[in-house]
């Protein structure tokens, strides 16, 4: 949270197969690679709210119980 991250590349989470909770909220993320979450099979909670996303990849997020995307106004416009 609040780390001024701008993008999430493929392989960013490589080796974190047991990661369950990930908070990427309140950064400046505008781009997430399509396969950035592909190897995160154990993740259950993802908070990526208040960023600058225009799209959101879902590969690898089948086990999510909670997804927070609030405050991504550019994403809202893209889905409208």
PDB file of N, CA and C in Angstrom:
ATOM      1  N   UNK A   1       0.838  -1.175   0.000  1.00  0.00           N
ATOM      2  CA  UNK A   1       0.000   0.000   0.000  1.00  0.00           C
ATOM      3  C   UNK A   1       0.890   1.248   0.000  1.00  0.00           C
ATOM      4  N   UNK A   2       0.509   2.224  -0.831  1.00  0.00           N
ATOM      5  CA  UNK A   2       1.184   3.533  -0.913  1.00  0.00           C
ATOM      6  C   UNK A   2       2.691   3.429  -1.186  1.00  0.00           C
ATOM      7  N   UNK A   3       3.049   2.683  -2.228  1.00  0.00           N
ATOM      8  CA  UNK A   3       4.457   2.514  -2.569  1.00  0.00           C
ATOM      9  C   UNK A   3       4.841   3.157  -3.890  1.00  0.00           C
ATOM     10  N   UNK A   4       3.944   3.864  -4.515  1.00  0.00           N
ATOM     11  CA  UNK A   4       4.184   4.527  -5.798  1.00  0.00           C
ATOM     12  C   UNK A   4       4.596   3.543  -6.891  1.00  0.00           C
ATOM     13  N   UNK A   5       3.980   2.368  -6.878  1.00  0.00           N
ATOM     14  CA  UNK A   5       4.197   1.366  -7.925  1.00  0.00           C
ATOM     15  C   UNK A   5       3.424   1.819  -9.155  1.00  0.00           C
ATOM     16  N   UNK A   6       4.033   1.718 -10.331  1.00  0.00           N
ATOM     17  CA  UNK A   6       3.394   2.163 -11.568  1.00  0.00           C
ATOM     18  C   UNK A   6       2.904   1.016 -12.441  1.00  0.00           C
ATOM     19  N   UNK A   7       3.594  -0.118 -12.390  1.00  0.00           N
ATOM     20  CA  UNK A   7       3.176  -1.253 -13.204  1.00  0.00           C
ATOM     21  C   UNK A   7       3.554  -2.552 -12.516  1.00  0.00           C
ATOM     22  N   UNK A   8       2.825  -3.601 -12.876  1.00  0.00           N
ATOM     23  CA  UNK A   8       3.100  -4.939 -12.374  1.00  0.00           C
ATOM     24  C   UNK A   8       3.466  -5.780 -13.586  1.00  0.00           C
ATOM     25  N   UNK A   9       4.690  -6.275 -13.604  1.00  0.00           N
ATOM     26  CA  UNK A   9       5.182  -7.042 -14.747  1.00  0.00           C
ATOM     27  C   UNK A   9       4.969  -8.538 -14.533  1.00  0.00           C
ATOM     28  N   UNK A  10       5.010  -9.287 -15.629  1.00  0.00           N
ATOM     29  CA  UNK A  10       4.962 -10.744 -15.538  1.00  0.00           C
ATOM     30  C   UNK A  10       6.167 -11.201 -14.719  1.00  0.00           C
ATOM     31  N   UNK A  11       5.958 -12.106 -13.802  1.00  0.00           N
ATOM     32  CA  UNK A  11       7.041 -12.609 -12.971  1.00  0.00           C
ATOM     33  C   UNK A  11       7.266 -11.821 -11.694  1.00  0.00           C
ATOM     34  N   UNK A  12       6.541 -10.737 -11.501  1.00  0.00           N
ATOM     35  CA  UNK A  12       6.697  -9.930 -10.290  1.00  0.00           C
ATOM     36  C   UNK A  12       6.490 -10.763  -9.030  1.00  0.00           C
ATOM     37  N   UNK A  13       5.538 -11.682  -9.074  1.00  0.00           N
ATOM     38  CA  UNK A  13       5.205 -12.482  -7.898  1.00  0.00           C
ATOM     39  C   UNK A  13       5.731 -13.912  -7.999  1.00  0.00           C
ATOM     40  N   UNK A  14       6.705 -14.124  -8.848  1.00  0.00           N
ATOM     41  CA  UNK A  14       7.286 -15.447  -9.056  1.00  0.00           C
ATOM     42  C   UNK A  14       7.817 -16.011  -7.735  1.00  0.00           C
ATOM     43  N   UNK A  15       7.472 -17.258  -7.462  1.00  0.00           N
ATOM     44  CA  UNK A  15       7.927 -17.928  -6.249  1.00  0.00           C
ATOM     45  C   UNK A  15       7.051 -17.699  -5.030  1.00  0.00           C
ATOM     46  N   UNK A  16       6.035 -16.876  -5.144  1.00  0.00           N
ATOM     47  CA  UNK A  16       5.148 -16.573  -4.011  1.00  0.00           C
ATOM     48  C   UNK A  16       3.875 -17.411  -4.084  1.00  0.00           C
ATOM     49  N   UNK A  17       4.027 -18.713  -4.262  1.00  0.00           N
ATOM     50  CA  UNK A  17       2.873 -19.588  -4.499  1.00  0.00           C
ATOM     51  C   UNK A  17       1.953 -19.714  -3.286  1.00  0.00           C
ATOM     52  N   UNK A  18       2.426 -19.389  -2.096  1.00  0.00           N
ATOM     53  CA  UNK A  18       1.594 -19.478  -0.892  1.00  0.00           C
ATOM     54  C   UNK A  18       0.968 -18.144  -0.497  1.00  0.00           C
ATOM     55  N   UNK A  19       1.204 -17.105  -1.273  1.00  0.00           N
ATOM     56  CA  UNK A  19       0.667 -15.777  -0.967  1.00  0.00           C
ATOM     57  C   UNK A  19      -0.856 -15.813  -0.967  1.00  0.00           C
ATOM     58  N   UNK A  20      -1.462 -15.337   0.116  1.00  0.00           N
ATOM     59  CA  UNK A  20      -2.922 -15.357   0.226  1.00  0.00           C
ATOM     60  C   UNK A  20      -3.531 -13.956   0.187  1.00  0.00           C
ATOM     61  N   UNK A  21      -2.877 -12.985   0.787  1.00  0.00           N
ATOM     62  CA  UNK A  21      -3.419 -11.623   0.861  1.00  0.00           C
ATOM     63  C   UNK A  21      -2.412 -10.660   0.242  1.00  0.00           C
ATOM     64  N   UNK A  22      -2.889  -9.847  -0.700  1.00  0.00           N
ATOM     65  CA  UNK A  22      -2.020  -8.888  -1.383  1.00  0.00           C
ATOM     66  C   UNK A  22      -2.714  -7.534  -1.425  1.00  0.00           C
ATOM     67  N   UNK A  23      -2.073  -6.537  -0.861  1.00  0.00           N
ATOM     68  CA  UNK A  23      -2.615  -5.175  -0.829  1.00  0.00           C
ATOM     69  C   UNK A  23      -1.743  -4.278  -1.703  1.00  0.00           C
ATOM     70  N   UNK A  24      -2.271  -3.915  -2.856  1.00  0.00           N
ATOM     71  CA  UNK A  24      -1.593  -3.012  -3.792  1.00  0.00           C
ATOM     72  C   UNK A  24      -2.340  -1.684  -3.894  1.00  0.00           C
ATOM     73  N   UNK A  25      -3.146  -1.378  -2.911  1.00  0.00           N
ATOM     74  CA  UNK A  25      -3.983  -0.184  -2.963  1.00  0.00           C
ATOM     75  C   UNK A  25      -3.166   1.094  -2.828  1.00  0.00           C
ATOM     76  N   UNK A  26      -3.755   2.162  -3.347  1.00  0.00           N
ATOM     77  CA  UNK A  26      -3.207   3.524  -3.233  1.00  0.00           C
ATOM     78  C   UNK A  26      -1.783   3.643  -3.766  1.00  0.00           C
ATOM     79  N   UNK A  27      -1.584   3.086  -4.943  1.00  0.00           N
ATOM     80  CA  UNK A  27      -0.342   3.262  -5.676  1.00  0.00           C
ATOM     81  C   UNK A  27      -0.665   4.074  -6.927  1.00  0.00           C
ATOM     82  N   UNK A  28       0.159   3.995  -7.911  1.00  0.00           N
ATOM     83  CA  UNK A  28      -0.068   4.692  -9.184  1.00  0.00           C
ATOM     84  C   UNK A  28      -0.112   3.679 -10.325  1.00  0.00           C
ATOM     85  N   UNK A  29      -0.615   2.487 -10.036  1.00  0.00           N
ATOM     86  CA  UNK A  29      -0.586   1.392 -11.005  1.00  0.00           C
ATOM     87  C   UNK A  29      -1.521   1.701 -12.168  1.00  0.00           C
ATOM     88  N   UNK A  30      -0.953   1.721 -13.357  1.00  0.00           N
ATOM     89  CA  UNK A  30      -1.750   1.948 -14.557  1.00  0.00           C
ATOM     90  C   UNK A  30      -1.708   0.746 -15.483  1.00  0.00           C
ATOM     91  N   UNK A  31      -0.799  -0.192 -15.220  1.00  0.00           N
ATOM     92  CA  UNK A  31      -0.668  -1.358 -16.096  1.00  0.00           C
ATOM     93  C   UNK A  31      -0.326  -2.602 -15.286  1.00  0.00           C
ATOM     94  N   UNK A  32      -1.062  -3.673 -15.568  1.00  0.00           N
ATOM     95  CA  UNK A  32      -0.775  -4.981 -14.988  1.00  0.00           C
ATOM     96  C   UNK A  32      -0.662  -5.961 -16.139  1.00  0.00           C
ATOM     97  N   UNK A  33       0.466  -6.638 -16.233  1.00  0.00           N
ATOM     98  CA  UNK A  33       0.673  -7.615 -17.305  1.00  0.00           C
ATOM     99  C   UNK A  33      -0.420  -8.688 -17.229  1.00  0.00           C
ATOM    100  N   UNK A  34      -0.857  -9.183 -18.386  1.00  0.00           N
ATOM    101  CA  UNK A  34      -1.938 -10.171 -18.449  1.00  0.00           C
ATOM    102  C   UNK A  34      -1.675 -11.412 -17.609  1.00  0.00           C
ATOM    103  N   UNK A  35      -0.408 -11.778 -17.418  1.00  0.00           N
ATOM    104  CA  UNK A  35      -0.074 -12.985 -16.660  1.00  0.00           C
ATOM    105  C   UNK A  35       0.578 -12.681 -15.305  1.00  0.00           C
ATOM    106  N   UNK A  36       0.447 -11.473 -14.833  1.00  0.00           N
ATOM    107  CA  UNK A  36       1.094 -11.074 -13.576  1.00  0.00           C
ATOM    108  C   UNK A  36       0.630 -11.911 -12.386  1.00  0.00           C
ATOM    109  N   UNK A  37      -0.636 -12.313 -12.377  1.00  0.00           N
ATOM    110  CA  UNK A  37      -1.191 -13.077 -11.262  1.00  0.00           C
ATOM    111  C   UNK A  37      -1.309 -14.568 -11.579  1.00  0.00           C
ATOM    112  N   UNK A  38      -0.814 -14.995 -12.724  1.00  0.00           N
ATOM    113  CA  UNK A  38      -1.035 -16.356 -13.225  1.00  0.00           C
ATOM    114  C   UNK A  38      -0.565 -17.452 -12.272  1.00  0.00           C
ATOM    115  N   UNK A  39       0.485 -17.228 -11.529  1.00  0.00           N
ATOM    116  CA  UNK A  39       1.043 -18.268 -10.646  1.00  0.00           C
ATOM    117  C   UNK A  39       0.603 -18.106  -9.188  1.00  0.00           C
ATOM    118  N   UNK A  40      -0.341 -17.223  -8.923  1.00  0.00           N
ATOM    119  CA  UNK A  40      -0.791 -16.972  -7.549  1.00  0.00           C
ATOM    120  C   UNK A  40      -2.047 -17.776  -7.235  1.00  0.00           C
ATOM    121  N   UNK A  41      -1.954 -19.080  -7.317  1.00  0.00           N
ATOM    122  CA  UNK A  41      -3.108 -19.949  -7.115  1.00  0.00           C
ATOM    123  C   UNK A  41      -3.687 -19.939  -5.715  1.00  0.00           C
ATOM    124  N   UNK A  42      -2.945 -19.494  -4.718  1.00  0.00           N
ATOM    125  CA  UNK A  42      -3.421 -19.501  -3.330  1.00  0.00           C
ATOM    126  C   UNK A  42      -4.026 -18.180  -2.888  1.00  0.00           C
ATOM    127  N   UNK A  43      -3.957 -17.169  -3.725  1.00  0.00           N
ATOM    128  CA  UNK A  43      -4.425 -15.843  -3.309  1.00  0.00           C
ATOM    129  C   UNK A  43      -5.940 -15.842  -3.088  1.00  0.00           C
ATOM    130  N   UNK A  44      -6.358 -15.278  -1.949  1.00  0.00           N
ATOM    131  CA  UNK A  44      -7.778 -15.211  -1.616  1.00  0.00           C
ATOM    132  C   UNK A  44      -8.283 -13.774  -1.507  1.00  0.00           C
ATOM    133  N   UNK A  45      -7.395 -12.844  -1.188  1.00  0.00           N
ATOM    134  CA  UNK A  45      -7.791 -11.446  -1.028  1.00  0.00           C
ATOM    135  C   UNK A  45      -6.832 -10.543  -1.796  1.00  0.00           C
ATOM    136  N   UNK A  46      -7.396  -9.715  -2.660  1.00  0.00           N
ATOM    137  CA  UNK A  46      -6.593  -8.779  -3.451  1.00  0.00           C
ATOM    138  C   UNK A  46      -7.233  -7.400  -3.385  1.00  0.00           C
ATOM    139  N   UNK A  47      -6.465  -6.449  -2.915  1.00  0.00           N
ATOM    140  CA  UNK A  47      -6.926  -5.057  -2.853  1.00  0.00           C
ATOM    141  C   UNK A  47      -6.059  -4.240  -3.800  1.00  0.00           C
ATOM    142  N   UNK A  48      -6.664  -3.781  -4.870  1.00  0.00           N
ATOM    143  CA  UNK A  48      -5.948  -2.975  -5.860  1.00  0.00           C
ATOM    144  C   UNK A  48      -6.709  -1.666  -6.085  1.00  0.00           C
ATOM    145  N   UNK A  49      -7.373  -1.233  -5.021  1.00  0.00           N
ATOM    146  CA  UNK A  49      -8.192  -0.027  -5.084  1.00  0.00           C
ATOM    147  C   UNK A  49      -7.338   1.237  -5.134  1.00  0.00           C
ATOM    148  N   UNK A  50      -7.946   2.283  -5.673  1.00  0.00           N
ATOM    149  CA  UNK A  50      -7.339   3.611  -5.787  1.00  0.00           C
ATOM    150  C   UNK A  50      -6.010   3.587  -6.534  1.00  0.00           C
ATOM    151  N   UNK A  51      -6.076   3.109  -7.765  1.00  0.00           N
ATOM    152  CA  UNK A  51      -4.959   3.133  -8.692  1.00  0.00           C
ATOM    153  C   UNK A  51      -5.442   3.784  -9.983  1.00  0.00           C
ATOM    154  N   UNK A  52      -4.743   3.578 -11.068  1.00  0.00           N
ATOM    155  CA  UNK A  52      -5.084   4.210 -12.344  1.00  0.00           C
ATOM    156  C   UNK A  52      -5.280   3.166 -13.439  1.00  0.00           C
ATOM    157  N   UNK A  53      -5.892   2.047 -13.081  1.00  0.00           N
ATOM    158  CA  UNK A  53      -6.068   0.942 -14.022  1.00  0.00           C
ATOM    159  C   UNK A  53      -7.058   1.279 -15.128  1.00  0.00           C
ATOM    160  N   UNK A  54      -6.748   0.809 -16.327  1.00  0.00           N
ATOM    161  CA  UNK A  54      -7.686   0.903 -17.447  1.00  0.00           C
ATOM    162  C   UNK A  54      -8.166  -0.481 -17.852  1.00  0.00           C
ATOM    163  N   UNK A  55      -7.482  -1.520 -17.388  1.00  0.00           N
ATOM    164  CA  UNK A  55      -7.896  -2.907 -17.611  1.00  0.00           C
ATOM    165  C   UNK A  55      -7.422  -3.721 -16.413  1.00  0.00           C
ATOM    166  N   UNK A  56      -7.980  -4.937 -16.284  1.00  0.00           N
ATOM    167  CA  UNK A  56      -7.628  -5.770 -15.143  1.00  0.00           C
ATOM    168  C   UNK A  56      -7.594  -7.232 -15.559  1.00  0.00           C
ATOM    169  N   UNK A  57      -6.418  -7.879 -15.496  1.00  0.00           N
ATOM    170  CA  UNK A  57      -6.306  -9.288 -15.869  1.00  0.00           C
ATOM    171  C   UNK A  57      -6.812 -10.194 -14.744  1.00  0.00           C
ATOM    172  N   UNK A  58      -7.433 -11.301 -15.108  1.00  0.00           N
ATOM    173  CA  UNK A  58      -7.995 -12.193 -14.097  1.00  0.00           C
ATOM    174  C   UNK A  58      -7.345 -13.573 -14.056  1.00  0.00           C
ATOM    175  N   UNK A  59      -6.410 -13.842 -14.940  1.00  0.00           N
ATOM    176  CA  UNK A  59      -5.770 -15.155 -14.954  1.00  0.00           C
ATOM    177  C   UNK A  59      -5.064 -15.418 -13.623  1.00  0.00           C
ATOM    178  N   UNK A  60      -5.364 -16.569 -13.024  1.00  0.00           N
ATOM    179  CA  UNK A  60      -4.758 -16.951 -11.757  1.00  0.00           C
ATOM    180  C   UNK A  60      -5.531 -16.503 -10.534  1.00  0.00           C
ATOM    181  N   UNK A  61      -6.651 -15.845 -10.725  1.00  0.00           N
ATOM    182  CA  UNK A  61      -7.411 -15.303  -9.598  1.00  0.00           C
ATOM    183  C   UNK A  61      -8.703 -16.071  -9.332  1.00  0.00           C
ATOM    184  N   UNK A  62      -8.748 -17.326  -9.715  1.00  0.00           N
ATOM    185  CA  UNK A  62      -9.965 -18.128  -9.571  1.00  0.00           C
ATOM    186  C   UNK A  62     -10.377 -18.346  -8.122  1.00  0.00           C
ATOM    187  N   UNK A  63      -9.437 -18.356  -7.189  1.00  0.00           N
ATOM    188  CA  UNK A  63      -9.743 -18.628  -5.792  1.00  0.00           C
ATOM    189  C   UNK A  63     -10.016 -17.406  -4.942  1.00  0.00           C
ATOM    190  N   UNK A  64     -10.190 -16.256  -5.564  1.00  0.00           N
ATOM    191  CA  UNK A  64     -10.417 -15.023  -4.794  1.00  0.00           C
ATOM    192  C   UNK A  64     -11.728 -15.071  -4.025  1.00  0.00           C
ATOM    193  N   UNK A  65     -11.666 -14.678  -2.766  1.00  0.00           N
ATOM    194  CA  UNK A  65     -12.865 -14.468  -1.958  1.00  0.00           C
ATOM    195  C   UNK A  65     -13.226 -12.991  -1.930  1.00  0.00           C
ATOM    196  N   UNK A  66     -12.194 -12.143  -2.047  1.00  0.00           N
ATOM    197  CA  UNK A  66     -12.421 -10.701  -1.981  1.00  0.00           C
ATOM    198  C   UNK A  66     -11.514  -9.981  -2.973  1.00  0.00           C
ATOM    199  N   UNK A  67     -12.131  -9.144  -3.785  1.00  0.00           N
ATOM    200  CA  UNK A  67     -11.410  -8.306  -4.746  1.00  0.00           C
ATOM    201  C   UNK A  67     -11.900  -6.879  -4.578  1.00  0.00           C
ATOM    202  N   UNK A  68     -10.978  -5.971  -4.308  1.00  0.00           N
ATOM    203  CA  UNK A  68     -11.329  -4.556  -4.152  1.00  0.00           C
ATOM    204  C   UNK A  68     -10.725  -3.777  -5.307  1.00  0.00           C
ATOM    205  N   UNK A  69     -11.594  -3.147  -6.103  1.00  0.00           N
ATOM    206  CA  UNK A  69     -11.176  -2.351  -7.261  1.00  0.00           C
ATOM    207  C   UNK A  69     -11.668  -0.906  -7.173  1.00  0.00           C
ATOM    208  N   UNK A  70     -12.277  -0.532  -6.076  1.00  0.00           N
ATOM    209  CA  UNK A  70     -12.868   0.792  -5.929  1.00  0.00           C
ATOM    210  C   UNK A  70     -11.818   1.880  -6.176  1.00  0.00           C
ATOM    211  N   UNK A  71     -12.235   2.983  -6.765  1.00  0.00           N
ATOM    212  CA  UNK A  71     -11.348   4.118  -6.968  1.00  0.00           C
ATOM    213  C   UNK A  71     -10.493   4.055  -8.212  1.00  0.00           C
ATOM    214  N   UNK A  72     -10.717   3.068  -9.053  1.00  0.00           N
ATOM    215  CA  UNK A  72     -10.023   2.984 -10.345  1.00  0.00           C
ATOM    216  C   UNK A  72     -10.949   3.594 -11.400  1.00  0.00           C
ATOM    217  N   UNK A  73     -11.002   4.901 -11.430  1.00  0.00           N
ATOM    218  CA  UNK A  73     -11.984   5.602 -12.244  1.00  0.00           C
ATOM    219  C   UNK A  73     -11.785   5.383 -13.734  1.00  0.00           C
ATOM    220  N   UNK A  74     -10.556   5.205 -14.176  1.00  0.00           N
ATOM    221  CA  UNK A  74     -10.297   4.931 -15.589  1.00  0.00           C
ATOM    222  C   UNK A  74     -10.791   3.543 -15.965  1.00  0.00           C
ATOM    223  N   UNK A  75     -10.732   2.609 -15.033  1.00  0.00           N
ATOM    224  CA  UNK A  75     -11.251   1.263 -15.266  1.00  0.00           C
ATOM    225  C   UNK A  75     -12.767   1.310 -15.394  1.00  0.00           C
ATOM    226  N   UNK A  76     -13.400   2.088 -14.569  1.00  0.00           N
ATOM    227  CA  UNK A  76     -14.852   2.247 -14.626  1.00  0.00           C
ATOM    228  C   UNK A  76     -15.274   2.789 -15.987  1.00  0.00           C
ATOM    229  N   UNK A  77     -14.537   3.761 -16.502  1.00  0.00           N
ATOM    230  CA  UNK A  77     -14.840   4.330 -17.814  1.00  0.00           C
ATOM    231  C   UNK A  77     -14.656   3.291 -18.911  1.00  0.00           C
ATOM    232  N   UNK A  78     -13.636   2.439 -18.788  1.00  0.00           N
ATOM    233  CA  UNK A  78     -13.369   1.418 -19.797  1.00  0.00           C
ATOM    234  C   UNK A  78     -14.459   0.353 -19.818  1.00  0.00           C
ATOM    235  N   UNK A  79     -15.089   0.099 -18.673  1.00  0.00           N
ATOM    236  CA  UNK A  79     -16.133  -0.919 -18.586  1.00  0.00           C
ATOM    237  C   UNK A  79     -17.517  -0.370 -18.901  1.00  0.00           C
ATOM    238  N   UNK A  80     -17.657   0.935 -18.965  1.00  0.00           N
ATOM    239  CA  UNK A  80     -18.976   1.547 -19.189  1.00  0.00           C
ATOM    240  C   UNK A  80     -19.441   1.368 -20.622  1.00  0.00           C
TER     241      UNK A  80
END
